[in-house]
Steps between C-alpha positions, in 0.01 A plus 500: 500500500517869622743619764591828693769572729404636836763676765377358841411194662912449546714224705277475798194372315720211369454366858821286536735794529383610871700770635836418365737802402533433134658749267206530275248776413228577790158396479387863334701449185512116426315397179303242425331427162122493485391200240142466392436163361189344307364142520772234396742758438876376570740667746827269464560177355751225573854597396464876550726736696288610817382864478466540872281391777123488452213603724149439400297812590154363381383194265670167480834366379552115376851381537544175245799272448495289156586141538700315266165294369151475623434208735269353765209719549608772267413591144756780475866514554413809749484474879349768719732568814339789650213760457620817638251729680499864563722575774763232406856518310616263245816480250751491786649160446703588220608835662628308808653221292681751232354312212225509248151436567390130490124551465261725321228760667197629318179680648196289563294805497543861458798580765723801615855414612760716622828394395832590733783543267760220504776713601316630835483127584842400420649797706272375775617155481852588454526712820304231721705307743616181410248310723213673339654406141539151623132489634377632159663258303405224718128609486505525125644141503242376718226642300626347178535158663128557608416583157651230357335248746174628458536458113600139579201432734288635231652334174662180625338176568553346854792281355665772355482736816639186701793449257578896497517520878729195502739704252468822664575351850778271382665802368456728777569254792630177354821327602684312219540119604640195324130385458381834367395833646375458858213717608476444876294793619278299753216623334171305586303385209198763577779763492644394186125470342446856592819617300348341192145616563376149528362233756699254679340193298596669148823566629576162632372324184737707272795459722442127448497517126806730486667227709380199287617707201872552652467871533513476894558296783335543848639420838237631755490885457824497311441517118783414280501663132651239284401670143497857540449581112214232504309674788538829305330333177238368733441885624427582138814695506300767694 
């Protein structure tokens, strides 16, 4: 990995900062680091403290998460969440959430990156309005939820996907009753099937199986979760 520091680019090139009057350096003297990567060279790994915001100037970056074990269609623990192309940013989720990285990134081919320092990004976010901070956090949470769902739909069986959706919906929207956790969102079977990425016939069959096993009860559009832990086991503890 080769790198050099360039004194240009600056805050306006980061895009999201717009025309706000932030107390940070002007465009002419904000440094970014130019990083030259060879094919398969690692940029960061899970658990690393983020160094800053990465911009792909040329080449391609592969962002990967590690599952606890290989399953489904995979023969490896690695799951690719995104290929980052020229003109795109990555590495921002850990910056927004203020934690360590939850994935690793490496070059698919010879690549040139621009790295804007963490301190610059932190200053920009600290001086952003509360609404902007809220939107940034919500966007990252939505993105992580989407990535989790994407992994689920690829790795898990239909039964596991349905069980997982039942658990997630019960945790978010369920109401505790003497008979169990009532999930009464008035969703049609077709809408529920879409959430689990399956078809109505498969959904109905597996819901009936769960009912016969005592995991759930069905009352029209209402679903009563009688054994959440059992459903979680049927989801493969995804």
